Each structure stands twice: as structure tokens, then as C-alpha cells.
XYZ file of C-alpha atoms in Angstrom:
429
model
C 128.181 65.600 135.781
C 126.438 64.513 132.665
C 125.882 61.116 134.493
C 124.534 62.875 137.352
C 121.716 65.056 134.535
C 120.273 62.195 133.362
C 120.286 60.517 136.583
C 118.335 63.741 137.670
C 116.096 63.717 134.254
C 115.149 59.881 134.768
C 113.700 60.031 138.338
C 112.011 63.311 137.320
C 110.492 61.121 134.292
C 109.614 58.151 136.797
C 107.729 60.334 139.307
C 106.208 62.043 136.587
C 104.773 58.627 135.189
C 103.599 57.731 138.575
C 101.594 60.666 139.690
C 99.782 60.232 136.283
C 99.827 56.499 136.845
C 98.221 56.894 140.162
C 95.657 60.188 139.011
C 94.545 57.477 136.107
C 93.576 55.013 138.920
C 91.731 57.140 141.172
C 89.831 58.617 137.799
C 89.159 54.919 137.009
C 87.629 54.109 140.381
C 85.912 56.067 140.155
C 84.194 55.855 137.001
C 83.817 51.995 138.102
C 82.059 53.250 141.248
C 79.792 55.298 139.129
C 78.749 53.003 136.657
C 78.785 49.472 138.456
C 77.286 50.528 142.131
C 76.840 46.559 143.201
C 80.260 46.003 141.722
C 82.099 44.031 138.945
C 80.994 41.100 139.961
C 77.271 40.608 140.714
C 76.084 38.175 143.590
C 73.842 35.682 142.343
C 72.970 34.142 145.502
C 71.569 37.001 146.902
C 69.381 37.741 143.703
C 67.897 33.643 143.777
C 67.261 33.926 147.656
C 64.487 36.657 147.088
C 61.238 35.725 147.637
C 59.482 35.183 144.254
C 56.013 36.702 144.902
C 57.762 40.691 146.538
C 55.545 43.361 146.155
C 55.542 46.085 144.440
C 56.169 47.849 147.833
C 58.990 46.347 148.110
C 59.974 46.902 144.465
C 59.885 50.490 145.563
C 61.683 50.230 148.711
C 64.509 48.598 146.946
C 64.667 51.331 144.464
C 64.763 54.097 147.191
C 68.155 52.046 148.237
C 69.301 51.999 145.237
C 68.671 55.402 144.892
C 70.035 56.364 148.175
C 73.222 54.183 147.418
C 74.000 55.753 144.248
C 73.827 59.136 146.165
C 76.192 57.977 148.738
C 78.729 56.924 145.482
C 78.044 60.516 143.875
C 79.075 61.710 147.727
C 82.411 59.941 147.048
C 82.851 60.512 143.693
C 82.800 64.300 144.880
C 85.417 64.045 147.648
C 87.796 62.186 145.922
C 87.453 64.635 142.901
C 88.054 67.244 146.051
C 91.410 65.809 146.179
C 92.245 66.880 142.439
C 91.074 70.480 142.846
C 94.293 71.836 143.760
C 95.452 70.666 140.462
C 92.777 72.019 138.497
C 93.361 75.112 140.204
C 97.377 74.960 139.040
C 96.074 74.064 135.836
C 93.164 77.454 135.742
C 96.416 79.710 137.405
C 98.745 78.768 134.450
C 96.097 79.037 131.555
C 95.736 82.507 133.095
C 99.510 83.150 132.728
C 99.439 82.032 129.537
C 96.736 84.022 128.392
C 98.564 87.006 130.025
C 101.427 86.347 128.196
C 99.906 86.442 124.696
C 98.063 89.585 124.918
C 101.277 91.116 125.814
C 102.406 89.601 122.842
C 99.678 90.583 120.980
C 100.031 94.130 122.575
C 104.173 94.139 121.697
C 103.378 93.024 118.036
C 100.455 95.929 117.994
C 103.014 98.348 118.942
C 105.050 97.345 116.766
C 103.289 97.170 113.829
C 102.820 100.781 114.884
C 105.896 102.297 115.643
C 107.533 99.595 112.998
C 110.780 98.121 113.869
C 112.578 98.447 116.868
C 115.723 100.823 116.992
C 118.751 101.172 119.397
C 119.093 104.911 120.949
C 121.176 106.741 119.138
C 124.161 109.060 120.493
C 123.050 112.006 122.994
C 120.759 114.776 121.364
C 120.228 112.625 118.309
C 116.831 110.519 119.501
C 113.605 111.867 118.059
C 110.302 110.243 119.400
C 107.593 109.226 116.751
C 104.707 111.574 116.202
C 102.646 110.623 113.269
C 99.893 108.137 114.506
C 98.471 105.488 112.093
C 95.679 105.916 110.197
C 92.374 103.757 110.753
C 91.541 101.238 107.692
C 88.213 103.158 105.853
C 85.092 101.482 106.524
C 82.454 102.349 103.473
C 80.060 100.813 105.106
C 79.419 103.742 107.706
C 78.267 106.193 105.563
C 78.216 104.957 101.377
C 76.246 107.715 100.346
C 78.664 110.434 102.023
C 81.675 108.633 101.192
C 80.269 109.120 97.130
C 80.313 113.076 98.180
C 84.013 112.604 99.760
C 85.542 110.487 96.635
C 84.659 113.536 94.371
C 85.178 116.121 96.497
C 88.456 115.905 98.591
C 92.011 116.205 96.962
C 94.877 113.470 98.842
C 91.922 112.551 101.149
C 91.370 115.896 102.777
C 88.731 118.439 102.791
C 87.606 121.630 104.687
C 84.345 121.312 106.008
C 82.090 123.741 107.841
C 79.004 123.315 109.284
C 76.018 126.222 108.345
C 71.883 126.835 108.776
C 69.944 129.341 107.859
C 71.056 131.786 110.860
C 74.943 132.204 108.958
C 73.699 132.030 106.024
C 75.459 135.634 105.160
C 78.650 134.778 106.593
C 78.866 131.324 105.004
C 78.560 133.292 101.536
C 81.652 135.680 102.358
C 83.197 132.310 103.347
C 82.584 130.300 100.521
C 83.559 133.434 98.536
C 86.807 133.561 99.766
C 87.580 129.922 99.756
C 86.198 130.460 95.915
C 88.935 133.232 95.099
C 92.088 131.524 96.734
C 91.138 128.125 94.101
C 90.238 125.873 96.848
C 88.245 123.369 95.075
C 88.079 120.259 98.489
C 85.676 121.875 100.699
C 82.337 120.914 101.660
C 79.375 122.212 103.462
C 77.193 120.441 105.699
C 73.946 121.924 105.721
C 71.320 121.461 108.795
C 68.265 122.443 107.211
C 66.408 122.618 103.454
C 67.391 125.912 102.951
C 71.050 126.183 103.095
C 70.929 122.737 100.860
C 69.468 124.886 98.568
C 71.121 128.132 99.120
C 74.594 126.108 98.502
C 73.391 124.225 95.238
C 72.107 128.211 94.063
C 75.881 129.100 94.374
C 77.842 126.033 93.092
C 79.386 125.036 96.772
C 79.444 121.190 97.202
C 77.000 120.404 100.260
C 75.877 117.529 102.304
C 73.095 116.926 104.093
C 72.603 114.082 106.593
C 70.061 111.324 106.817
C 67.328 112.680 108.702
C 67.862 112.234 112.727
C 65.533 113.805 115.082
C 68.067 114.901 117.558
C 70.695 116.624 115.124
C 68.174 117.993 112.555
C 66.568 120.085 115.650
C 69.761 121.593 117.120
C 70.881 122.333 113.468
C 67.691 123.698 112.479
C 66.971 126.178 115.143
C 70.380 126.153 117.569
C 72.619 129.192 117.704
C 76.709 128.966 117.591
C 77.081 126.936 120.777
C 74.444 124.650 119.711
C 75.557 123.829 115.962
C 79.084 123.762 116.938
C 78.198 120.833 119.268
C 76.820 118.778 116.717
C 80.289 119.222 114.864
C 82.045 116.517 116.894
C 79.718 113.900 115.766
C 79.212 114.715 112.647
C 82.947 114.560 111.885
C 83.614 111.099 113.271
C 82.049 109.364 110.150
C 84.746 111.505 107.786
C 87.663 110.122 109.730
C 85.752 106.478 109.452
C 85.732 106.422 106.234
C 89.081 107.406 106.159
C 89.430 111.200 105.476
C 91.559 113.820 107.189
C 89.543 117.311 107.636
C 89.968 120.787 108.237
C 87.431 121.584 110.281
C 86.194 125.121 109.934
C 83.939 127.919 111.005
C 81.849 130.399 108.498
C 82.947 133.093 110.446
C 86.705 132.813 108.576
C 87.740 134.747 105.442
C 90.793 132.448 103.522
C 93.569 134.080 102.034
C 95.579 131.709 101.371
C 94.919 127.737 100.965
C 95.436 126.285 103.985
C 96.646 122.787 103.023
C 99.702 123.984 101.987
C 100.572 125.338 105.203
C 100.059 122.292 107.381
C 102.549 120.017 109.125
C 100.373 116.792 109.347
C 102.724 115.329 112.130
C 99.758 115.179 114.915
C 96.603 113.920 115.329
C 95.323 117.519 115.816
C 96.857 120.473 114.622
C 94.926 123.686 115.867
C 94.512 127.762 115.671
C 94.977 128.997 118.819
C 93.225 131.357 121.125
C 96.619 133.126 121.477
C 97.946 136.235 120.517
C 101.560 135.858 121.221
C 104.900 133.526 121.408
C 103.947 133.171 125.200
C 100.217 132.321 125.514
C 99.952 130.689 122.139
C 102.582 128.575 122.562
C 102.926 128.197 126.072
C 104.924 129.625 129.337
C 106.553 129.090 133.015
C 103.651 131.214 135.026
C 104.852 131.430 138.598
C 102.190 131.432 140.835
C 103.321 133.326 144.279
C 101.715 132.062 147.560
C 103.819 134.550 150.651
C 102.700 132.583 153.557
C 104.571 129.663 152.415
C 107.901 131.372 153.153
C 110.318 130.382 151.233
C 108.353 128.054 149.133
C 106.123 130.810 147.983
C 106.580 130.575 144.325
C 105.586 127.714 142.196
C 105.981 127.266 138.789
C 102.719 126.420 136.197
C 103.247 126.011 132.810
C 99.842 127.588 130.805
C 98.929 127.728 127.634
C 96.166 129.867 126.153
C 93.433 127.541 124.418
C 92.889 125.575 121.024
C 90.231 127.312 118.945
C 87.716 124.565 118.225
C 86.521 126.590 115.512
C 89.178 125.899 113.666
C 91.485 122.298 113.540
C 92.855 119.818 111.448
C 92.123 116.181 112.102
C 93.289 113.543 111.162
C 92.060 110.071 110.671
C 93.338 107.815 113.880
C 92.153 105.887 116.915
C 93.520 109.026 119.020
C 91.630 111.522 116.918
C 88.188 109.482 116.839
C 88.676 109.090 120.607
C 88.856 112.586 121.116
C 85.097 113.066 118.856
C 83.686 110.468 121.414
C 84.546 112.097 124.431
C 84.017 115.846 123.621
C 80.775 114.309 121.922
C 79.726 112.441 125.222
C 80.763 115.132 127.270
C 78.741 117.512 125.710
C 75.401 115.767 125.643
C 75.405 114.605 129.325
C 76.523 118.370 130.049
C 74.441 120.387 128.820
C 75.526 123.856 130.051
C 79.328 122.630 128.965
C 81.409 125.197 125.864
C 82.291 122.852 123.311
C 86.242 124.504 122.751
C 86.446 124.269 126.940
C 85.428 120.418 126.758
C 87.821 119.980 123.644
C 90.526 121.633 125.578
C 90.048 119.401 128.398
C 90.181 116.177 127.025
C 93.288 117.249 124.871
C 95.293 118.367 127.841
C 94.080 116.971 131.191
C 97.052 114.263 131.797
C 96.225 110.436 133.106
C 95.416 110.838 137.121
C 93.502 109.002 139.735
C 89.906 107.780 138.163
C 90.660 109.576 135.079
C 92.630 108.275 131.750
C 93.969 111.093 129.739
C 93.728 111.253 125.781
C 96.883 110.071 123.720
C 96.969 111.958 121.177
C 99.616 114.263 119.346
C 99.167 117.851 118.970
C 100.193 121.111 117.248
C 99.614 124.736 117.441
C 99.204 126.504 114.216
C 101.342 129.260 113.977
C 99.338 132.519 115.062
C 100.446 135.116 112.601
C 99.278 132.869 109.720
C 96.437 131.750 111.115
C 94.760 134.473 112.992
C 92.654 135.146 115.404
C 90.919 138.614 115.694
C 92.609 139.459 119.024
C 95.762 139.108 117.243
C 94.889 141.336 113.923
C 92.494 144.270 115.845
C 94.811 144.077 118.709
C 98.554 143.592 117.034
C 98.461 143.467 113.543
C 97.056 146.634 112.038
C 98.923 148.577 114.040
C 102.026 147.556 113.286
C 103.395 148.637 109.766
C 105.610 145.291 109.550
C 103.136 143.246 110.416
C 100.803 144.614 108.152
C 102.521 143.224 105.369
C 102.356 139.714 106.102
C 99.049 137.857 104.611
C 97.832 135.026 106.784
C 96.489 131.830 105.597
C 93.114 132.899 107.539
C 91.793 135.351 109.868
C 89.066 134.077 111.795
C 87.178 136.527 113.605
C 86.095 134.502 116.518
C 87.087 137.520 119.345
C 84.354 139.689 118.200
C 80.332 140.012 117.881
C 79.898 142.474 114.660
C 81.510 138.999 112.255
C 79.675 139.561 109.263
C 81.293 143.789 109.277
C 84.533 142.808 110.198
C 85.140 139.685 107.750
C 84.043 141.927 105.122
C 86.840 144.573 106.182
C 89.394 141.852 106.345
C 88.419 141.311 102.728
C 89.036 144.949 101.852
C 91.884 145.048 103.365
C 93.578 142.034 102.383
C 92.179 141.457 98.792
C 90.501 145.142 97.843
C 94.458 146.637 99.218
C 91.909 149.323 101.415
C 94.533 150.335 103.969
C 92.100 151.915 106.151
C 89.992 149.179 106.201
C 90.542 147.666 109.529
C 90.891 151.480 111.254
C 87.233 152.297 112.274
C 87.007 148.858 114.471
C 87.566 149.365 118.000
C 90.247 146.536 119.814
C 87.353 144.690 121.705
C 83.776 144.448 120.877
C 82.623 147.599 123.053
């Protein structure tokens, strides 16, 4: 058998040789046919039996031949390089393999530089998925002068920050106040116009205010809650840049506790919720019933109630930044569109025909310690249990009258005023 192998191996080699043997001699050909039209070997004879005294006529006429000739030898020079296209294609098809084959390698050594090293599955009920995603590398260069700000201000490269002008400018102080009394000391306010700059430095509250840009400084300037809370999306993409994970907030929250010691940091996005119980905050089986279907008339949908954009935590990854660009995009080639609705979307939507969903990890904060005002107006003060528990924050993002009811949260939380909350009606009627 071994006899047989290299029996095999040398004819392989010998036909090998030859078809390169005989590709050489057709190249060489013609190359010769090219370069040496008349041939190797020139005719002498021919050249001394021309008439000494041609014209220049016929100068030109033997040009045009010549001309023509080498023409007819480019003609051949083309088919016979016809007969070596099939090769070249072989040769085009396999660089394309190859270059297939090393971005999936480069793809596999991405992932796993990601996910780290590989692992076996363990025994039944014992495999747990990875849910913390990278973090991008910080990039100074985006923003020097803000990432100054963010060097003195954060604590562990995190920060709250909360976007204000002149038309919250009494909310943001009952904010700021209460962010003050709880000894949260990484927060930072980015004002949209002079005043609030100033109003901030009045009161000792870090702020930040952007390089002038036409389109931002007249939404921030003169836009209402929709408008500002737009801008937020783009704004925040050069703090996860240059590194920084941030607690996006509101002014129309009052803290209680400080937040960042309540936070999981396992997601990209970890998020209040719209909900006011175990079922819509956290999701539920809804069965939708259709009768004339017989008996197929029930099917299942699983709902959950909303992520408050008004208040999330963000951290710095491709996923998260990905997110800012399409809410971001979204919202300024839709103009009529609700910034927590396009949010929402591009969280949740799943991959489907023509549309590539977001991969990104998600929480939901837990809604007793951070509230909504559905939940506390609704639930809380009316139950004498619940009443007991203090929440991280209330945010009172269910009702008009903010500025009344944030300072009644305040009484009642901080001031101990039991009766507070009482003179509030549920809804906003």
C-alpha cells in the first residue's frame, strides 16, 4: 500500500510539473509574439530587396501594417489568455474562500475575546448564559473638555446626569436638593441655555454645557419635555465614548436613597418601569381570545408594560451606543415619534424580515424601590405596609401637578408628614 501512495503522489507531482510546464510555454509565446512581431529571426533579404528611394507614402503604408499586424498579435494574445480564464477564475473563487474563512476566524477570535474561553455544558440546570457585555476602550479625543468635567466628577466611572433649561428650573432645584441630602456627590447637570449654567454654579451643582450647536442649543433652549428629552440620546453617547456608565435621569425625581448602591450592573440597560405590579412590570402570558377561530380561539402574548426612558442606567458598550444611534435617528427623521415609545421599540422588537433587532441585555428595576407615581398615588399610600418601605426614588412621571407632588413626596418621606400624600387624587383629574 505504501508503494502504491507514492506511486499515487509521484504521477500527481509529474502532472503537476507539466501543466505548469506547458502554462509557462504558452505565457512565453506569447510574450515572444508580443515583443518580436517579425519573429526571432529577422529576414534580411527582404529588408535589401526594397527599393532604396520609397516614399514617405510608403513609409506610412508600411507602418499602418505594422500597426495592423501588431493588432492582429494583441487579437491572439487575448484568445489564448481566454484559455487561462477558467483558472484565474479558480484562482478569484478560492481567494474568496479564503477570505471567508478568516473573517470567521476573525469573528470566532472576536467572540471569544468576548465571552473569554470556551466551556463544556455543564450537568442539567447548572448552565448560566453570559450577560455582562464588554465595555468600549475610552476615546478622549471625542469630547477632552467634558471628559475634564467626568474625571472629577464621577465616582468608579459613573454619574447621574439630567438634562434641565430654564422651563424646570424649579423642579431641578427640589432635585438637586434631594440628591444633595442623600450625599450623592457624582451627578451632573447638563444645562441647555445661559441661565441654568448659571442658576447651577449659584447653587454649587456641577454643570456642563455643550459646545455651541445650532440644532441642540434651539430645542434645549425653547423645547418642552418631549423636545429636551430627545436631545438626551445624543447627548449621552459621548459619556459612554469616553468610557463612562450613567444614570440617566429626569428633574422630575425626588432621591431617597443613592441609587448606585441598588444597581445590578449585569445589562447593558437596566430601567424603571412604567409598571405598577409583578405582572405588567415584569411581564405576563396575556391570552388574546379570537371565537370564530373555534377551537383555536385563544392565543397566548406575552406583554410587558414599558421602560421609563426617564429614568435608566447605561452602560458603556457597543450594544448600549447602538441603542443612542437608533432611538437618536429615529427620532429626528420622525418627528411626531415619543422618545420612551421609540426606546421601547428598538429594545424589544426581535430580528424579522428587513429589520435587525438590537442585542442588547436588559433589566427591570425593581418597582417598589424605584417608583413610579402610578405605583405610590395608586398602591403605596394606601397601604399601611407598604408605607413603610422607602424607595430609592419616586419619580413622578404619571402626573401633571410635578413640582406639588415631588414636594409632598419630600414631606412625606423626609419631613415624616403622614398626611402628606392624602389630598392628591389617584390620576391627574
Amino acid at each position: 500500500m505504501a508503494v502504491v501512495g507514492r506511486r499515487d503522489k509521484a504521477q500527481q507531482s509529474l502532472r503537476s510539473r507539466i501543466a505548469i510546464a506547458i502554462v509557462i510555454g504558452v505565457v512565453t509565446g506569447c510574450l515572444i509574439a508580443f515583443y518580436f512581431p517579425h519573429g526571432l529571426i529577422l529576414s534580411y533579404p527582404a529588408v535589401r530587396s526594397r527599393p532604396i528611394g520609397v516614399s514617405n507614402i510608403q513609409v506610412d503604408s508600411s507602418s499602418c501594417e505594422s500597426s495592423e499586424h501588431i493588432k492582429m498579435l494583441k487579437s491572439e494574445f487575448v484568445s489564448l489568455s481566454d484559455n487561462n480564464s477558467k483558472l484565474k477564475k479558480q484562482i478569484r473563487d478560492l481567494k474568496h474562500k479564503l477570505q471567508l474563512v478568516e473573517q470567521g476566524k476573525d469573528h470566532a477570535e472576536n467572540q471569544i475575546l468576548v465571552l473569554g474561553e470556551q466551556h463544556k455544558a455543564g450537568p442539567f440546570g447548572t448552565v448560566k448564559a453570559l450577560r455582562t457585555s464588554p465595555t468600549v476602550v475610552p476615546d478622549k479625543s471625542v469630547n477632552p473638555r467634558l471628559a475634564q468635567i467626568l474625571e472629577e466628577v464621577a465616582v468608579e466611572k459613573e454619574l447621574i446626569v439630567a438634562l434641565a433649561n430654564s422651563n424646570v428650573k424649579d423642579t431641578l432645584e427640589v432635585w438637586f436638593s434631594s440628591i444633595k441630602r442623600v450625599g450623592i456627590s457624582n451627578y451632573l447637570v447638563i444645562a441647555l441655555d445661559d441661565y441654568i449654567v448659571e442658576f447651577c454654579k449659584s447653587n454649587d451643582v456641577p454643570v456642563y454645557k455643550r459646545d455651541p450647536d445650532k440644532g441642540i442649543d434651539a430645542v434645549g433652549k425653547t423645547g418642552g419635555n418631549h423636545a429636551v428629552s430627545g436631545l438626551k440620546f445624543r447627548i449621552l453617547r459621548e459619556f459612554l465614548q469616553l468610557g463612562y456608565s450613567v444614570l440617566l435621569s429626569d428633574v422630575d425625581i425626588v432621591y431617597l436613597q443613592n441609587p448606585f448602591n441598588h444597581l445590578y450592573r449585569d445589562s447593558d440597560v437596566e430601567s424603571m418601569t412604567d409598571g405598577h405590579n409583578n405582572m405588567t412590570a415584569y411581564g405576563y402570558n396575556d391570552v388574546f381570545d379570537e371565537p370564530e377561530m373555534g377551537w383555536a380561539r385563544y392565543a397566548h402574548t406575552m406583554r410587558i408594560w414599558v421602560f421609563n426612558s426617564g429614568f435608566f442606567y447605561i452602560r458603556p458598550t457597543i450594544a448600549s451606543i447602538e441603542l443612542l444611534d437608533r432611538v437618536a435617528d429615529r427620532l429626528a427623521r420622525q418627528e411626531n415619534s415619543w422618545d420612551q415609545a421609540v426606546f421601547n421599540e428598538e429594545l424589544f422588537f426581535p430580528s424579522h424580515p428587513g429589520y435587525d433587532g438590537l442585542h442588547a441585555a436588559k433589566r427591570t428595576m425593581d418597582f417598589y424601590m424605584f417608583m413610579n407615581s402610578k405605583v405610590l398615588f395608586k398602591t403605596v399610600r394606601k397601604d399601611d405596609k407598604l408605607k413603610k418601605l422607602k424607595p430609592v426614588i419616586v419619580h413622578v412621571n404619571y402626573h401633571p401637578n410635578k413640582l406639588e407632588r415631588m414636594k409632598a413626596v419630600v414631606e412625606f418621606y423626609v419631613d415624616g408628614k403622614r398626611d402628606a400624600l392624602d389630598a392628591f387624587p389617584d390620576g391627574s383629574e
